[in-house]
Coordinates of C-alpha atoms and ligand atoms in Angstrom, one line a residue:
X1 CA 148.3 98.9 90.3
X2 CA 144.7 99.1 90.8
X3 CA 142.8 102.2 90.5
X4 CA 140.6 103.7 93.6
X5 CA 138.4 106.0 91.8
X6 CA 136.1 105.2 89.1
X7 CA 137.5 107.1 85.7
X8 CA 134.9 109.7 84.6
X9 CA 135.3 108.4 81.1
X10 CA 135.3 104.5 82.0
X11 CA 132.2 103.2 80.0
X12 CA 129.8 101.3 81.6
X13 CA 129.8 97.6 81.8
X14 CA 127.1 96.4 79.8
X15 CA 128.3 93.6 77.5
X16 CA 129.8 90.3 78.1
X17 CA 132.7 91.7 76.3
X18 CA 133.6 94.4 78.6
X19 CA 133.0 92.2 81.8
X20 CA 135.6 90.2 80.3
X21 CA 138.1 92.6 79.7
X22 CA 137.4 94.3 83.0
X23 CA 137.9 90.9 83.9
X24 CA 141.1 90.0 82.5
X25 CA 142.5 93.4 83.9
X26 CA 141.9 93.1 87.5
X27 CA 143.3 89.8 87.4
X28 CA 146.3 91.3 86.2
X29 CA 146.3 93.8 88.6
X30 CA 145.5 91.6 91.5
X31 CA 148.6 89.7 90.5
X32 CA 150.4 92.8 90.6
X33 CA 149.4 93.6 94.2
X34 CA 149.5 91.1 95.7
X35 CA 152.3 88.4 94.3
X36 CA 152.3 85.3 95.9
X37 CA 150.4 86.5 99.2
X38 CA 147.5 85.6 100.4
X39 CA 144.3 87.1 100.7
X40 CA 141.5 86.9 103.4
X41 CA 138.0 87.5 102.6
X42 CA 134.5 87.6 104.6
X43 CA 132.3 85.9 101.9
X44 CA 128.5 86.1 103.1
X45 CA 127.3 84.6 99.9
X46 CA 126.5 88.3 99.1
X47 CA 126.6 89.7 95.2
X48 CA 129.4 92.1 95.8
X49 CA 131.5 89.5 98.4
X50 CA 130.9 86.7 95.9
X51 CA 132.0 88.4 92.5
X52 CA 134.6 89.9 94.6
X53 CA 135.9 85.8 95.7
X54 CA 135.1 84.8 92.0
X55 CA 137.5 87.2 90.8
X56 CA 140.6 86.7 93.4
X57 CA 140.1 82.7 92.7
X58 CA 140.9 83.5 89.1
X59 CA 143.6 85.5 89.7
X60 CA 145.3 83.6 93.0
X61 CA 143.3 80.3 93.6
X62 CA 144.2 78.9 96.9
X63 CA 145.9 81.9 97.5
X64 CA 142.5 83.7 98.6
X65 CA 141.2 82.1 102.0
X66 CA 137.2 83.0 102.1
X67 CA 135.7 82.5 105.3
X68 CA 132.0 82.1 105.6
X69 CA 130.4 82.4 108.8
X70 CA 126.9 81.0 109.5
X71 CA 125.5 83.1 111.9
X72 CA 122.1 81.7 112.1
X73 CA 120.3 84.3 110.5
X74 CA 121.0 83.5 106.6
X75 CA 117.6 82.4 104.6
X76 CA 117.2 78.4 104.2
X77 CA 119.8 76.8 102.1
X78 CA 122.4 80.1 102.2
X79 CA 125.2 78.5 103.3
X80 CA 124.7 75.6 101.9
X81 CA 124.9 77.5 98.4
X82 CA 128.2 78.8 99.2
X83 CA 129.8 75.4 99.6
X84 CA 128.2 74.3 96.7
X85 CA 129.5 76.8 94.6
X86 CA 133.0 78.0 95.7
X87 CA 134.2 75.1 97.5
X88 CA 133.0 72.5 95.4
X89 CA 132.6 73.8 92.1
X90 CA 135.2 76.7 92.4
X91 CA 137.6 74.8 94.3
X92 CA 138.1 77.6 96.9
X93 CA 140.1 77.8 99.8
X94 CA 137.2 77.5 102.5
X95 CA 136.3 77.8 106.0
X96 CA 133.1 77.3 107.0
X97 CA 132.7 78.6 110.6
X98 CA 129.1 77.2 112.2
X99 CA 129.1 79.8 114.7
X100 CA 125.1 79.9 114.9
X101 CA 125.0 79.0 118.5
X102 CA 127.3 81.3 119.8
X103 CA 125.2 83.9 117.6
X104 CA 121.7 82.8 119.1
X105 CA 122.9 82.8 122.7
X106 CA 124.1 86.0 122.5
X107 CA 121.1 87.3 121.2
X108 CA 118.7 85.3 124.0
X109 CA 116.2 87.8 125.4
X110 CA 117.5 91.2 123.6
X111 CA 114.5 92.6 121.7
X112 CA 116.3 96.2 121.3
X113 CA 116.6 96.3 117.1
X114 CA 119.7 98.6 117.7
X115 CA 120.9 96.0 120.0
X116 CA 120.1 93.3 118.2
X117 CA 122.3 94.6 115.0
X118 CA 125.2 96.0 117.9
X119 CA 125.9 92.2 118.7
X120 CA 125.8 90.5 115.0
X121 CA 127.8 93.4 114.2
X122 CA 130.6 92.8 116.7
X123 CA 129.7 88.9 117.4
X124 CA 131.0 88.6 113.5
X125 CA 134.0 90.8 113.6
X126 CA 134.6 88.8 117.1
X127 CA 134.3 85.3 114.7
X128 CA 136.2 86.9 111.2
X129 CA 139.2 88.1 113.7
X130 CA 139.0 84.9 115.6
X131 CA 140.2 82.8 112.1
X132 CA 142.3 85.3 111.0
X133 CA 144.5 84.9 114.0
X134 CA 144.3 81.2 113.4
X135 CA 145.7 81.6 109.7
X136 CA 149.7 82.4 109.4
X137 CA 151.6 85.0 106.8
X138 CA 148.2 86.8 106.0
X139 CA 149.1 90.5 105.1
X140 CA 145.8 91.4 102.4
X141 CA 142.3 91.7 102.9
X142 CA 140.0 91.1 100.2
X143 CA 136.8 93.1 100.0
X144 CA 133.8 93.4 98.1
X145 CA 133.2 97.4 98.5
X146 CA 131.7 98.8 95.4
X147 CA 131.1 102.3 93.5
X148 CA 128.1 103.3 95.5
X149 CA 129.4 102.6 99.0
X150 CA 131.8 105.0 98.3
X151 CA 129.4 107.2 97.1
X152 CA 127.7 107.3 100.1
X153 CA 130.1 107.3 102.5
X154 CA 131.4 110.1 100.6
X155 CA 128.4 112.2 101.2
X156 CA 127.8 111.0 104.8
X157 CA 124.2 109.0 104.0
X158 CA 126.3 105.6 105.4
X159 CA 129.4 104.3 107.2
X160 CA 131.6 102.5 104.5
X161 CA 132.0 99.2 105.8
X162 CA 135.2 99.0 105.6
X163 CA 138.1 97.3 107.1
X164 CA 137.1 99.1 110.0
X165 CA 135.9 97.3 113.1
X166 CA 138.8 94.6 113.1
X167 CA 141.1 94.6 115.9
X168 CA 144.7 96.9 115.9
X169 CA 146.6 93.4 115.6
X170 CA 144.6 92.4 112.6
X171 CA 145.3 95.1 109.9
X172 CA 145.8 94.9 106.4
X173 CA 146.1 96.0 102.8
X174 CA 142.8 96.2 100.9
X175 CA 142.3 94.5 98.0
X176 CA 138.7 96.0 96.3
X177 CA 138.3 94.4 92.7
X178 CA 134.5 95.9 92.1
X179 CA 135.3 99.0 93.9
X180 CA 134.9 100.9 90.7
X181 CA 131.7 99.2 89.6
X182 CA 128.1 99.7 89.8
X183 CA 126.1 97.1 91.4
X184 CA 124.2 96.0 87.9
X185 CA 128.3 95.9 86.6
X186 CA 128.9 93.8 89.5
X187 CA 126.7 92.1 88.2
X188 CA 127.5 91.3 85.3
X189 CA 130.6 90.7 86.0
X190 CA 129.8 87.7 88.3
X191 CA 127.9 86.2 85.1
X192 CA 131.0 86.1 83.3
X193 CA 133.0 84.6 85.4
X194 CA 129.8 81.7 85.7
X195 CA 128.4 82.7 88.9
X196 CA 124.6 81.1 89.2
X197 CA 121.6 83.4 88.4
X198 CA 120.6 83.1 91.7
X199 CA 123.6 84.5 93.3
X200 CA 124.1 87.2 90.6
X201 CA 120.5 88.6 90.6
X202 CA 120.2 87.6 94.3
X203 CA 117.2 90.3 95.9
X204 CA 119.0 92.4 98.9
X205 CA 119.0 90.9 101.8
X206 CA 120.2 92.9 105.5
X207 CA 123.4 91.8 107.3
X208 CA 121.6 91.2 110.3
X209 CA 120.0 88.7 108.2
X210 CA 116.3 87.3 109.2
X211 CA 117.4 88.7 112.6
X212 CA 115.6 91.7 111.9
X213 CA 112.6 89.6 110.6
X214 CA 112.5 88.4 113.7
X215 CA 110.7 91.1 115.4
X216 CA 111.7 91.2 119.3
X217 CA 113.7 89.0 121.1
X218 CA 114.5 86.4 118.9
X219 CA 114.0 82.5 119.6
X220 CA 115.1 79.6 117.9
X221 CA 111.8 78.5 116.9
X222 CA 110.3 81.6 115.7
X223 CA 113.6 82.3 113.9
X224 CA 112.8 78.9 112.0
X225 CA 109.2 80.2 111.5
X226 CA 110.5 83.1 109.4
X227 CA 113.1 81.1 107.5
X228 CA 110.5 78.7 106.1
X229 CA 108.3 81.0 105.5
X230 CA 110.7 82.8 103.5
X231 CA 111.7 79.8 101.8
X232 CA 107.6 79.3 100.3
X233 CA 107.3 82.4 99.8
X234 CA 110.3 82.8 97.5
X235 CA 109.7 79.2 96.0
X236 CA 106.4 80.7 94.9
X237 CA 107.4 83.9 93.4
X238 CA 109.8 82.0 91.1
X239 CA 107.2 79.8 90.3
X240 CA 104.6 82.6 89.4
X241 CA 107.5 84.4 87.6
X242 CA 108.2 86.9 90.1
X243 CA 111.3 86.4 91.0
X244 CA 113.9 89.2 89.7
X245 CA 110.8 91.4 89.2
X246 CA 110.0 92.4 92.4
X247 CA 112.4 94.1 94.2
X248 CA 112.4 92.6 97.6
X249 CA 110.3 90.1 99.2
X250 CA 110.4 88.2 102.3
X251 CA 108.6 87.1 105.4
X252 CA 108.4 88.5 109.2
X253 CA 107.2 87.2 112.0
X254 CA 106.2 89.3 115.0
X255 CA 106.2 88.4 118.7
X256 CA 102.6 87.9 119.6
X257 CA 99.9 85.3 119.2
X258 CA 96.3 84.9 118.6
X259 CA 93.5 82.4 118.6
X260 CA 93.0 80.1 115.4
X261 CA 91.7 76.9 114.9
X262 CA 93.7 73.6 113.1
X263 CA 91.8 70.4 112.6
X264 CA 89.1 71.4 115.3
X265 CA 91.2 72.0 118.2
X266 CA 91.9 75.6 119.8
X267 CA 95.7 76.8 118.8
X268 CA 97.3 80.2 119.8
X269 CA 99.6 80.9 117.2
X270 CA 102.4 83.7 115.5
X271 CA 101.0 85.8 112.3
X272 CA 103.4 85.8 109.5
X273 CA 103.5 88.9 107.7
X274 CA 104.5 89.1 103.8
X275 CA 106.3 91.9 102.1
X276 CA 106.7 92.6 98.6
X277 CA 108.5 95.7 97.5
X278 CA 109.2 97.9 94.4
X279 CA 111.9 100.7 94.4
X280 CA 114.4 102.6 92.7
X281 CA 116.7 104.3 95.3
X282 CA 114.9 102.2 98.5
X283 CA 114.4 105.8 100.1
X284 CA 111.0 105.7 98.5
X285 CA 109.6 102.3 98.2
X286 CA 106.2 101.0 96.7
X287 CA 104.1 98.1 97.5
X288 CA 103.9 95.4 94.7
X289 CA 100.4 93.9 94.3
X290 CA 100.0 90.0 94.3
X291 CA 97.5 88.2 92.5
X292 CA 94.7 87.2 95.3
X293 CA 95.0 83.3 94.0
X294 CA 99.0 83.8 95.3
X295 CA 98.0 85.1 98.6
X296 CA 95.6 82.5 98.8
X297 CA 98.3 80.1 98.0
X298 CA 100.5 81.4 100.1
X299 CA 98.1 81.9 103.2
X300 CA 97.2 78.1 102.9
X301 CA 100.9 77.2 102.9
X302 CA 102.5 79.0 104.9
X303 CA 100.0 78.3 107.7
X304 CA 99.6 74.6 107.0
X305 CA 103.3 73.9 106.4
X306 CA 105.1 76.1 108.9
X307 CA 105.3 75.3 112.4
X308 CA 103.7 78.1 114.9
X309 CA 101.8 79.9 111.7
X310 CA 97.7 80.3 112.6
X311 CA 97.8 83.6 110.4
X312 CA 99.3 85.0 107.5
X313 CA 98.9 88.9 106.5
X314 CA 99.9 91.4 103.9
X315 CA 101.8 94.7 104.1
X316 CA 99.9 97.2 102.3
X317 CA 102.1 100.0 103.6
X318 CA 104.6 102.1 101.3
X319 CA 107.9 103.7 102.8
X320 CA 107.1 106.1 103.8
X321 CA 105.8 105.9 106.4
X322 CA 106.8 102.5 106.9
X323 CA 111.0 101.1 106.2
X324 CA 111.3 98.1 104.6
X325 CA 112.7 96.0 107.0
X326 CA 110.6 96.2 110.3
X327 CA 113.8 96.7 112.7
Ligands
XMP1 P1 114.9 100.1 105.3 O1 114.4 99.1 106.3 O2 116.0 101.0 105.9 O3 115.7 99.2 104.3 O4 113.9 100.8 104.6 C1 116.2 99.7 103.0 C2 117.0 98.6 102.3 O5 118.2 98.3 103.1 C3 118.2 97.0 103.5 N1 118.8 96.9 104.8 C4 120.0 96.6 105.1 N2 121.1 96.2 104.4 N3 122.4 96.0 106.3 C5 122.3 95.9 104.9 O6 123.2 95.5 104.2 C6 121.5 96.4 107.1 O7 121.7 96.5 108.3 C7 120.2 96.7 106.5 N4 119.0 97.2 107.0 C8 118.2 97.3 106.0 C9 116.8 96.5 103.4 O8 116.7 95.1 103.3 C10 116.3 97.2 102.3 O9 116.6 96.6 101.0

């Protein structure tokens, strides 16, 4: 049976030879647990959700159903990365659930940040619960919980997001195979079993997804604003050999406009604002410098290739005072 709390004396998971025995063990004692049942899992195309499918796919193949739901808010080519990999290469039992309108309508005109997160919140247990009830003989639930949530929820610092939220009909037995693992474990992990580079050292990213980058009362249009933006600006930190050195990084777009000037005609335009972010624990955060020929770059990108851009500005600010995200 699987263990719930990490062993004092379990050594870390540093080598490719102890992912591969921690590895070998919880597909043993996935087996164990579940039989021939079958496992649900929420995969976001998250580290910790996606090691966590990697892992039941080894042990039970088409035995684990994943469900990914695109709720609009997930950075340019996201889902399309999560087909790519588990269905096609993987050969996962996958249901992709477009659910992006239903998403966007609800959010229509709500510029509340709490309110914003209330609805994805509930709009994707709503969805998740919505395909479980369509799926027969499901009795486990797959999750991708790890070392520090526990932590955490232990000392009260954040809600473990556990199985809680899903209806009373819809309850099952966990199933937690990085439960007991550190995220740079997890990590490792999910580069043993041949997870891509970009999934394993993938920056955080919020569940509310660009939803929060999205400052206000998000529209379709501005929402596409901050996920091309996003897409340049990541698309030039690998290429200046950022990526995986900086922390966090990403784009926001804020609900107001201002007077600029394209090709000699008058436009009244949305600023995009760039963050770049160093931190250990993420309670005290640093601002990572860029090179002014980047910024340059990326001002004269950003604003020439995405749609509704006049403006693009720099977040000089540290947390504190400032969070990360800007909702
Ligand atoms: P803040 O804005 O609180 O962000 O300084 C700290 C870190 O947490 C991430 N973040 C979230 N992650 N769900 C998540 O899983 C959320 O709702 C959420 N909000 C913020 C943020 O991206 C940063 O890394």
């Amino acid at each position: 049976m699987s263990i719930d709390v990490r062993p004092e004396s379990m050594a870390r998971i540093n080598t490719p030879e102890l992912a591969r025995a921690y590895i070998e063990e919880q597909i043993a004692d996935i087996r164990a647990q579940v039989g021939d049942g079958k496992v649900l899992l929420a995969l976001s195309g998250g580290v910790d959700s996606s090691v966590c499918a990697a892992l039941l796919i080894k042990a039970i193949g088409q035995n684990l159903v994943c469900v990914h739901v695109n709720h609009g808010l997930l950075r340019k080519g996201e889902p399309e990365q999560v087909i790519k990999v588990f269905k096609e290469e993987l050969g996962a039992n996958l249901i992709y659930v477009d659910a992006v309108d239903r998403f966007l309508d609800k959010l229509a005109g709500v510029d509340d940040p709490e309110a914003k997160r209330h609805i994805i919140g509930e709009e994707f247990i709503d969805v998740f619960a919505e395909e479980a009830r369509k799926l027969d003989g499901i009795k486990f639930l797959g999750q991708g919980t790890i070392w520090p949530d526990i932590l955490e929820s232990e000392a009260g610092i954040k809600a473990h997001h556990n199985a809680g939220g899903l209806p009373e009909d819809l309850q099952f037995e966990l199933v937690e195979p990085v439960r007991i693992l550190y995220k740079d474990e997890v990590r490792m992990v999910g580069k043993e079993l041949g997870l891509p580079d970009s999934m394993v050292y993938r920056q955080p990213f919020p569940g509310p997804g660009l939803g929060v980058r999205c400052v206000g009362a998000i529209t379709r249009d501005r929402l596409e604003a901050v996920r091309e933006s996003d897409a340049i600006l990541r698309e030039e930190f690998a290429k200046w050999g950022l990526e995986g050195k900086v922390w966090q990084y990403f784009t926001v777009v804020p609900d107001f406009k201002s007077t600029g000037i394209t090709d000699g005609k008058r436009t009244f335009e949305w600023p995009c604002i760039i963050r770049a972010i160093n931190t250990i624990d993420v309670v005290e955060v640093t601002v990572e410098h860029l090179p002014d020929e980047l910024l340059d770059l990326l001002a004269e990108r950003i604003t020439s290739e995405v749609k509704g851009i006049n403006r693009v500005l720099f977040d000089y600010t540290p947390k504190p005072p400032a969070t990360v995200e800007y909702e």
